[in-house]
Coordinates of C-alpha atoms and ligand atoms in Angstrom, one line a residue:
M1 CA 118.1 95.0 140.1
I2 CA 115.9 92.6 139.4
D3 CA 114.6 92.4 136.3
L4 CA 110.4 92.8 136.4
Q5 CA 110.5 90.1 133.3
M6 CA 112.1 87.5 134.2
V7 CA 110.0 87.8 137.4
R8 CA 107.0 87.5 135.3
A9 CA 108.1 84.8 133.2
A10 CA 108.7 83.1 136.6
W11 CA 105.1 83.3 137.5
A12 CA 104.3 83.2 134.4
N13 CA 105.7 79.1 134.1
R14 CA 105.0 78.5 137.6
F15 CA 101.1 79.3 136.9
N16 CA 101.0 77.3 134.2
T17 CA 103.4 74.3 135.2
D18 CA 100.3 74.1 138.7
G19 CA 98.2 73.0 135.5
R20 CA 95.7 76.0 136.4
E21 CA 95.6 77.1 133.3
K22 CA 94.9 73.9 131.5
L23 CA 92.0 73.6 134.7
I24 CA 90.9 76.6 133.6
R25 CA 90.1 76.1 130.1
D26 CA 89.0 72.6 131.0
Y27 CA 86.1 74.1 133.2
V28 CA 85.1 76.4 130.8
V29 CA 85.2 74.4 127.8
L30 CA 82.3 72.2 129.7
L31 CA 80.5 75.2 131.0
N32 CA 80.1 76.3 127.5
Q33 CA 79.1 73.2 126.5
V34 CA 76.1 72.7 127.6
V35 CA 75.1 76.2 128.3
W36 CA 72.0 75.5 126.8
Q37 CA 71.2 72.7 128.2
R38 CA 70.9 74.4 131.2
Q39 CA 69.2 77.9 130.4
A40 CA 66.7 75.8 129.5
S41 CA 66.1 73.3 132.2
F42 CA 66.4 76.5 134.1
F43 CA 63.2 78.2 132.6
A44 CA 61.0 74.5 131.8
A45 CA 61.8 74.7 136.0
A46 CA 60.8 78.6 136.4
V47 CA 58.2 78.1 134.5
L48 CA 56.5 74.6 136.0
A49 CA 56.6 76.3 139.2
A50 CA 55.9 79.7 138.2
L51 CA 52.1 77.4 137.6
Y52 CA 51.7 76.1 141.0
F53 CA 53.3 78.8 143.2
D54 CA 53.8 82.5 143.8
P55 CA 55.0 84.1 139.9
I56 CA 56.8 87.0 141.1
S57 CA 58.6 85.7 143.5
T58 CA 59.5 83.0 141.1
F59 CA 60.2 85.0 138.5
A60 CA 62.1 87.7 140.8
S61 CA 64.5 84.1 142.0
Y62 CA 64.8 82.9 138.7
A63 CA 66.3 85.8 136.8
L64 CA 68.8 86.2 140.1
V65 CA 69.8 82.5 137.8
V66 CA 69.8 84.8 134.9
V67 CA 71.9 87.2 135.8
T68 CA 74.8 84.8 137.0
E69 CA 74.4 82.6 133.9
M70 CA 75.4 85.9 132.2
L71 CA 78.1 86.7 134.5
D72 CA 79.0 82.9 133.7
L73 CA 79.3 83.8 130.1
M74 CA 80.6 86.8 130.3
L75 CA 83.6 85.3 132.2
A76 CA 83.9 82.9 130.1
R77 CA 85.4 85.2 127.5
K78 CA 87.5 86.5 129.6
S79 CA 89.0 83.3 129.7
N80 CA 89.1 82.5 126.1
A81 CA 91.0 85.8 125.5
W82 CA 93.5 84.8 128.2
D83 CA 96.3 83.3 126.0
G84 CA 97.3 81.8 129.3
R85 CA 101.0 84.0 129.8
D86 CA 100.2 86.3 132.5
P87 CA 99.4 85.1 135.7
V88 CA 97.4 88.1 136.6
V89 CA 95.1 87.7 134.6
G90 CA 94.8 84.2 135.5
R91 CA 94.5 84.8 139.3
K92 CA 91.8 87.0 138.4
I93 CA 89.7 84.7 136.1
L94 CA 90.1 82.3 139.2
R95 CA 88.4 84.8 141.3
G96 CA 85.4 85.3 139.5
I97 CA 85.2 81.9 139.0
A98 CA 85.0 81.6 142.6
V99 CA 82.9 84.7 142.8
N100 CA 80.1 83.8 140.2
T101 CA 80.0 80.2 141.7
V102 CA 78.9 81.0 145.6
L103 CA 76.6 83.8 143.0
S104 CA 75.0 81.5 141.2
A105 CA 74.6 78.3 143.9
V106 CA 73.3 80.9 146.2
A107 CA 70.3 82.2 143.3
I108 CA 69.8 78.8 142.4
S109 CA 69.6 77.7 146.3
I110 CA 67.1 80.4 146.8
F111 CA 65.1 79.8 144.1
S112 CA 64.6 76.3 145.7
I113 CA 64.2 77.2 148.7
N114 CA 61.5 79.7 147.7
I115 CA 59.1 76.6 146.4
A116 CA 60.1 75.0 149.5
V117 CA 58.9 77.8 151.5
Q118 CA 55.6 77.8 149.7
Q119 CA 54.7 74.0 149.8
T120 CA 53.0 73.3 153.2
S121 CA 52.2 70.3 152.8
G122 CA 52.8 67.0 151.0
G123 CA 57.1 66.6 151.2
H124 CA 59.5 69.3 149.7
F125 CA 59.8 66.8 145.8
T126 CA 60.1 70.0 143.5
P127 CA 62.9 71.9 144.8
L128 CA 65.0 69.0 146.4
F129 CA 64.5 67.9 142.9
F130 CA 66.2 70.6 141.7
L131 CA 68.7 70.9 144.0
F132 CA 69.5 67.7 143.3
S133 CA 70.0 68.1 139.3
A134 CA 71.9 71.2 140.3
S135 CA 74.0 69.5 142.7
L136 CA 74.5 66.3 139.5
F137 CA 76.1 69.0 136.7
A138 CA 78.0 70.7 139.5
A139 CA 79.9 67.1 140.3
M140 CA 80.0 66.3 136.3
Y141 CA 81.0 69.8 135.0
N142 CA 82.8 70.9 137.7
S143 CA 85.2 68.1 138.9
Q144 CA 88.1 70.4 137.5
M145 CA 87.9 72.5 140.2
V146 CA 87.3 70.2 143.0
G147 CA 88.2 73.6 145.5
I148 CA 85.7 74.9 143.4
L149 CA 83.1 72.1 142.9
L150 CA 82.7 71.6 146.8
L151 CA 82.4 75.3 147.4
R152 CA 79.4 75.3 145.1
L153 CA 78.1 71.5 146.9
S154 CA 78.5 73.0 150.2
I155 CA 75.5 76.0 149.6
Y156 CA 73.8 73.5 147.5
G157 CA 74.0 71.4 151.2
A158 CA 73.2 74.1 152.7
A159 CA 69.7 74.6 151.2
F160 CA 69.7 70.7 151.2
L161 CA 69.9 70.9 155.2
F162 CA 67.3 74.1 155.6
I163 CA 64.6 72.2 153.2
A164 CA 65.6 69.4 155.1
F165 CA 64.3 71.1 158.1
L166 CA 61.7 73.4 157.5
D167 CA 58.9 71.3 157.7
V168 CA 60.8 69.4 161.5
Y169 CA 61.0 73.4 162.5
R170 CA 57.0 74.2 161.4
Y171 CA 55.6 71.1 162.8
F172 CA 58.0 69.5 165.8
P173 CA 57.4 65.7 164.3
P174 CA 57.6 62.9 166.2
L175 CA 60.2 60.3 165.6
S176 CA 58.1 58.3 163.4
S177 CA 56.5 60.8 161.2
P178 CA 56.9 61.1 157.4
V179 CA 58.3 64.6 157.4
W180 CA 61.9 62.8 159.5
L181 CA 61.7 60.1 156.6
E182 CA 62.4 62.7 154.1
F183 CA 64.5 64.3 156.2
F184 CA 67.0 61.1 156.6
T185 CA 66.2 60.3 153.1
I186 CA 67.8 63.8 152.0
I187 CA 70.8 63.0 154.1
F188 CA 71.2 60.4 151.9
V189 CA 70.9 62.1 149.0
L190 CA 73.3 64.3 149.5
Y191 CA 75.9 61.5 151.4
F192 CA 75.0 60.3 147.1
I193 CA 75.9 63.7 146.0
V194 CA 79.7 63.9 147.5
D195 CA 79.8 60.3 146.6
I196 CA 79.1 60.6 142.8
S197 CA 81.5 64.2 142.7
A198 CA 84.7 62.4 144.5
K199 CA 83.9 59.6 141.2
F200 CA 84.0 62.0 139.1
Y201 CA 86.4 64.3 140.1
R202 CA 89.2 60.9 140.6
N203 CA 88.2 60.6 137.0
Y204 CA 89.1 63.6 136.0
Q205 CA 92.5 63.3 137.4
D206 CA 93.1 60.0 136.2
R207 CA 92.7 61.2 132.6
L208 CA 94.8 64.2 133.4
D209 CA 97.7 61.5 134.6
Q210 CA 97.1 59.7 131.3
M211 CA 97.2 62.8 129.4
K212 CA 100.2 63.9 130.8
L213 CA 101.9 60.2 130.0
L214 CA 100.7 59.7 126.6
E215 CA 102.5 63.7 126.1
A216 CA 105.4 62.5 127.9
E217 CA 105.6 59.1 126.1
N218 CA 104.8 61.4 122.3
E219 CA 107.9 63.8 124.0
R220 CA 110.1 61.0 124.0
T221 CA 108.9 58.9 121.0
K222 CA 110.4 62.7 118.7
V223 CA 113.3 63.0 120.4
A224 CA 114.3 59.8 119.2
L225 CA 112.4 60.1 116.4
E226 CA 115.5 63.1 115.8
I227 CA 118.0 61.7 116.5
K228 CA 117.7 58.5 114.6
S229 CA 117.0 60.7 111.5
Q230 CA 119.7 63.0 112.5
F231 CA 122.1 59.5 113.6
L232 CA 120.9 58.3 109.3
S233 CA 121.6 61.5 107.8
T234 CA 125.2 61.9 109.0
V235 CA 126.2 57.9 108.8
S236 CA 125.1 58.8 105.3
H237 CA 126.4 61.6 104.3
E238 CA 129.8 60.6 106.1
L239 CA 129.4 56.7 104.2
R240 CA 128.9 58.6 101.0
T241 CA 131.2 60.7 100.5
P242 CA 134.1 58.0 100.6
L243 CA 131.7 55.4 99.0
T244 CA 131.7 57.5 95.9
S245 CA 135.3 57.6 95.4
I246 CA 136.0 54.3 95.7
I247 CA 133.3 53.0 93.2
G248 CA 134.6 55.7 91.0
G249 CA 138.4 54.2 91.3
L250 CA 136.8 50.7 90.9
D251 CA 135.5 51.6 87.9
L252 CA 138.0 53.0 85.8
V253 CA 139.9 50.4 86.7
N254 CA 137.3 47.8 85.4
N255 CA 136.8 49.9 82.5
G256 CA 140.2 49.5 82.1
V257 CA 141.0 53.4 81.8
L258 CA 143.8 52.9 84.0
G259 CA 145.5 49.8 81.8
E260 CA 145.1 46.4 81.2
V261 CA 143.6 44.2 84.4
P262 CA 144.9 40.9 84.7
E263 CA 142.4 38.4 84.7
N264 CA 143.1 37.3 88.0
L265 CA 141.8 40.2 89.6
R266 CA 139.3 41.0 87.2
P267 CA 136.7 39.0 89.3
V268 CA 137.8 40.5 92.4
I269 CA 137.3 43.9 91.6
G270 CA 133.8 43.1 89.0
V271 CA 132.7 42.2 92.4
A272 CA 133.6 44.7 94.8
A273 CA 132.5 47.3 92.2
K274 CA 129.3 45.3 92.0
N275 CA 129.2 45.8 95.7
G276 CA 129.6 49.5 95.9
H277 CA 127.5 50.1 93.7
R278 CA 124.8 48.6 95.7
L279 CA 125.9 49.7 98.8
A280 CA 125.7 53.6 97.7
S281 CA 122.0 52.5 96.9
L282 CA 121.3 51.5 99.8
I283 CA 122.7 55.0 101.2
D284 CA 120.9 56.6 98.2
D285 CA 117.1 54.7 99.5
L286 CA 117.9 55.2 103.9
L287 CA 118.8 59.8 102.9
D288 CA 115.7 59.7 100.8
L289 CA 113.1 58.1 103.5
Q290 CA 115.1 60.2 105.8
K291 CA 114.5 63.5 103.8
I292 CA 110.9 62.7 103.3
E293 CA 110.5 61.6 106.7
A294 CA 111.7 64.9 107.8
G295 CA 109.5 66.7 105.5
E296 CA 112.6 67.6 104.1
I297 CA 111.6 67.1 100.2
V298 CA 110.6 70.0 98.3
F299 CA 109.2 68.7 94.9
H300 CA 109.5 71.7 92.2
L301 CA 106.3 71.1 90.3
K302 CA 105.7 71.7 86.7
P303 CA 103.2 70.2 84.1
I304 CA 105.5 66.4 82.6
D305 CA 104.8 64.8 79.2
A306 CA 103.8 61.4 80.4
N307 CA 105.2 60.2 77.3
D308 CA 108.5 62.5 77.7
L309 CA 109.0 61.1 80.9
V310 CA 108.7 57.4 79.7
A311 CA 110.8 58.3 76.9
D312 CA 113.8 59.1 79.4
A313 CA 113.7 56.5 81.1
V314 CA 113.5 54.2 79.7
E315 CA 116.4 55.2 78.0
S316 CA 117.9 55.0 80.3
T317 CA 117.5 51.4 81.4
I318 CA 118.5 50.2 78.0
G319 CA 122.0 49.6 79.4
Y320 CA 120.7 46.7 81.8
A321 CA 117.7 45.5 79.9
D322 CA 120.2 44.4 77.3
K323 CA 122.1 42.6 79.9
L324 CA 119.6 40.9 81.1
G325 CA 118.6 39.7 77.6
L326 CA 115.0 41.8 77.7
R327 CA 112.8 43.3 75.9
V328 CA 111.6 47.2 76.4
A329 CA 108.4 47.9 74.8
T330 CA 106.2 51.4 74.9
V331 CA 102.8 52.7 74.1
P332 CA 102.8 56.3 74.5
C333 CA 99.5 57.7 74.8
G334 CA 97.4 59.6 72.3
D335 CA 95.8 62.4 74.3
A336 CA 97.2 65.5 76.3
C337 CA 98.6 63.5 79.3
R338 CA 100.7 66.3 81.1
F339 CA 100.7 66.4 85.2
M340 CA 102.3 68.4 88.2
G341 CA 105.3 66.3 89.0
D342 CA 108.4 67.2 90.1
R343 CA 110.7 66.4 86.9
S344 CA 114.1 64.3 88.0
R345 CA 111.6 62.5 91.2
M346 CA 109.7 61.7 89.0
I347 CA 112.0 59.8 86.7
Q348 CA 113.2 57.9 90.2
V349 CA 109.3 56.7 90.2
M350 CA 110.0 55.5 86.7
N351 CA 113.4 54.0 87.0
N352 CA 112.6 52.1 90.1
L353 CA 109.4 50.7 88.1
L354 CA 111.3 49.5 85.5
S355 CA 114.2 48.1 87.3
N356 CA 112.2 45.7 89.6
A357 CA 110.4 44.9 86.5
L358 CA 113.7 43.8 84.8
K359 CA 114.9 42.7 88.3
F360 CA 111.9 40.2 88.1
S361 CA 111.2 39.2 84.6
K362 CA 112.6 36.2 82.9
P363 CA 115.6 36.5 80.1
G364 CA 113.9 36.9 76.8
G365 CA 111.2 38.3 77.9
T366 CA 109.7 41.6 77.6
V367 CA 108.7 45.1 79.4
T368 CA 106.0 47.4 78.4
V369 CA 105.4 50.6 79.7
R370 CA 102.0 52.3 78.4
V371 CA 100.7 56.1 79.3
E372 CA 96.9 56.4 79.0
T373 CA 94.5 58.4 80.1
R374 CA 91.2 57.3 82.4
G375 CA 88.9 60.6 82.6
S376 CA 90.5 63.7 84.3
R377 CA 93.7 60.8 85.3
V378 CA 96.8 59.9 83.5
R379 CA 98.3 56.3 84.2
I380 CA 101.8 54.8 83.1
L381 CA 101.5 51.3 83.4
V382 CA 104.6 49.1 84.0
E383 CA 104.2 45.1 82.8
D384 CA 106.2 42.8 83.1
E385 CA 106.6 38.9 81.8
G386 CA 108.1 37.7 85.4
V387 CA 107.8 36.1 88.3
G388 CA 104.4 38.0 89.5
I389 CA 103.5 38.3 93.1
P390 CA 102.0 35.8 95.2
S391 CA 98.5 37.7 96.2
G392 CA 98.1 39.2 99.3
A393 CA 101.7 40.9 99.7
N394 CA 100.6 44.1 99.4
E395 CA 102.3 45.4 102.9
R396 CA 105.3 43.4 101.9
V397 CA 105.6 45.1 98.4
F398 CA 105.4 48.6 99.9
G399 CA 106.6 48.1 102.9
R400 CA 109.8 48.7 104.0
F401 CA 113.4 46.7 104.0
S402 CA 110.6 43.9 102.8
Q403 CA 111.0 41.4 99.7
V404 CA 107.9 39.1 98.8
D405 CA 110.8 36.7 98.7
S406 CA 113.1 37.0 101.6
S407 CA 115.7 35.2 99.1
D408 CA 115.4 38.4 96.4
I409 CA 118.2 40.3 98.6
R410 CA 120.4 37.3 97.2
K411 CA 118.9 36.9 94.2
V412 CA 118.1 40.0 93.3
G413 CA 120.0 42.0 94.7
G414 CA 117.7 45.1 96.3
T415 CA 117.0 46.8 99.8
G416 CA 112.8 46.4 99.8
L417 CA 113.6 50.4 99.7
G418 CA 112.7 51.3 96.8
L419 CA 108.5 50.6 96.5
N420 CA 108.1 53.0 99.6
I421 CA 110.2 55.5 98.9
T422 CA 108.1 55.5 95.9
K423 CA 105.0 55.6 97.1
Q424 CA 105.5 58.3 99.2
I425 CA 106.5 60.1 96.7
V426 CA 103.8 59.8 93.9
E427 CA 101.7 59.9 97.0
R428 CA 103.4 63.6 97.6
H429 CA 101.9 64.4 94.3
H430 CA 98.8 63.3 94.5
G431 CA 98.9 60.8 92.9
M432 CA 98.1 57.2 93.7
I433 CA 100.5 53.8 92.7
D434 CA 98.9 50.1 93.0
Y435 CA 99.2 46.6 91.2
I436 CA 98.3 43.9 88.9
S437 CA 99.9 40.5 89.2
E438 CA 99.6 36.9 88.6
L439 CA 101.8 34.4 89.9
G440 CA 104.5 32.8 87.2
V441 CA 102.5 35.3 84.4
G442 CA 103.7 38.7 85.3
S443 CA 103.0 42.2 87.5
T444 CA 101.9 45.3 85.7
F445 CA 102.2 48.4 88.6
F446 CA 100.7 51.4 87.5
I447 CA 100.8 55.1 88.8
E448 CA 97.7 57.5 88.1
F449 CA 97.8 62.0 88.1
E450 CA 95.1 64.5 87.9
R451 CA 96.0 65.0 84.0
L452 CA 96.9 68.4 82.9
T453 CA 93.5 70.1 81.2
G454 CA 93.5 73.6 78.7
K455 CA 96.7 75.3 77.5
D456 CA 99.3 73.5 80.2
G457 CA 97.4 70.2 78.9
I458 CA 99.0 70.4 74.9
N459 CA 100.8 66.9 74.3
A460 CA 103.4 67.8 72.5
G461 CA 105.1 64.7 72.7
A462 CA 102.4 62.5 71.5
S463 CA 103.3 60.7 68.3
P464 CA 100.9 59.6 65.8
D465 CA 101.5 55.2 65.7
V466 CA 100.3 55.1 69.0
A467 CA 98.6 51.6 69.0
S468 CA 102.3 51.0 67.6
G469 CA 104.5 50.7 70.2
T470 CA 108.3 51.0 70.3
T471 CA 111.0 49.1 71.4
V472 CA 113.8 50.3 72.4
Ligands
LIG501 P1 113.8 46.1 96.3 O1 114.9 47.3 95.9 O2 114.0 44.6 96.5 O3 113.0 46.0 94.9 P2 111.2 47.2 96.1 O4 110.8 47.9 97.5 O5 111.3 47.6 94.7 O6 112.4 46.8 96.9 O7 110.2 45.8 95.9 C1 109.4 45.1 97.1 C2 109.6 43.7 96.6 O8 108.3 44.1 95.8 C3 110.4 43.0 96.0 O9 112.0 42.6 96.6 C4 109.7 42.0 95.3 O10 109.7 41.3 96.4 C5 108.0 42.9 94.9 N1 108.2 43.3 94.0 C6 108.5 44.3 93.2 N2 108.1 44.4 92.0 C7 108.3 43.5 91.6 C8 107.7 42.8 90.2 N3 107.9 43.4 88.8 N4 107.9 41.5 89.5 C9 107.4 41.4 91.3 N5 108.1 41.1 92.7 C10 108.2 42.9 92.3

């Protein structure tokens, strides 16, 4: 038994892949775009013609034009309501467009011919001009459907020829008469209209081709991105799991938990563990980046006290700071310094800023973390007295896999991904991140968020000795 649904779907598909749906929509959109402009020019033409010619026949033929315009509007409404699926509706609309085209072109031709018939001397500039502008309108706005355009232009062409022959028929003038001159000029104008219509049509086709190319390109890019992110995610997960046990094992050996490590093995195991940690952080960064790109990161937003956040983040870096011989100072804020954020992601942001500040500091230096309010915003600043960043390096600082000094990877490690991820996390919190820096003097990175006010904004963690700063 024939599956009617399937037949319908196949037809729908054929109809759509033919591109006719797009043509109909483009046609209707363009027609609607200039609807008032068209009405105004028709009305002006009718008033003008009524002043100099028989007003009754002028307004009667103008009324015909208005009726066909209304039919066009009804058709536009029908086509807007069409979801592009049912080909039967599509074909009905197409038929409607064809019928309306004939009616409207005939009405406009009658309007022009009516004037021409009443003009017994001085040529037919007025009706010819009306026909000419109607043809130009058609060439500009009907070029999506060449069949419809040809239909309209053929009717106008017939009206043009009728007006051209009118005086020849009336006066049978010799070939030297201006009546013939007008006749040949009209033929020339007709050629011009056909030529210009062909140009509009070709332009429209070129635009369609370009759009198809862009769409195909877009599809290819989407597929490539999807494959890339799947590949990245699979590789990262496959690497991350075994790496965790390798690092765990090495750390146990390194810390002497499994017994005394022979002196000659210590450096080798130390390097292996360090590189293992490096690899793990690169994989974590890649996983984060992929999740952010795929929009898979869900932020659990809750009110966060900026002072608490800073205290937690600083505490977790004490070991690293000690190892590098650096001090970390905090200057909490005295006001209510709460903002909405995902706590674990905010810790990640702070860790990145702090570890950078420590990494790029000179031994003996201090890294200061301040929390401030700035009007309706909370700002957290991480200041260091380190190497600083040259001006104009913003793109490299926040870029992917990029470092300001390409030898940093060897000197201080890092992937060049941390700040890129940090920036994306901050921006997803509707916050901002930036820095000020002076080469050789130090850098201050800061993040800023909208401050919570009211009950949620009560600062539970602010200490009274705000300005003194706490050294950890
Ligand atoms: P990395 O993993 O290399 O630290 P980041 O994205 O965190 O990557 O930082 C990118 C680059 O920005 C760093 O390699 C460094 O060149 C520069 N940078 C970041 N923070 C500081 C800082 N506090 N002082 C000097 N340079 C910095």
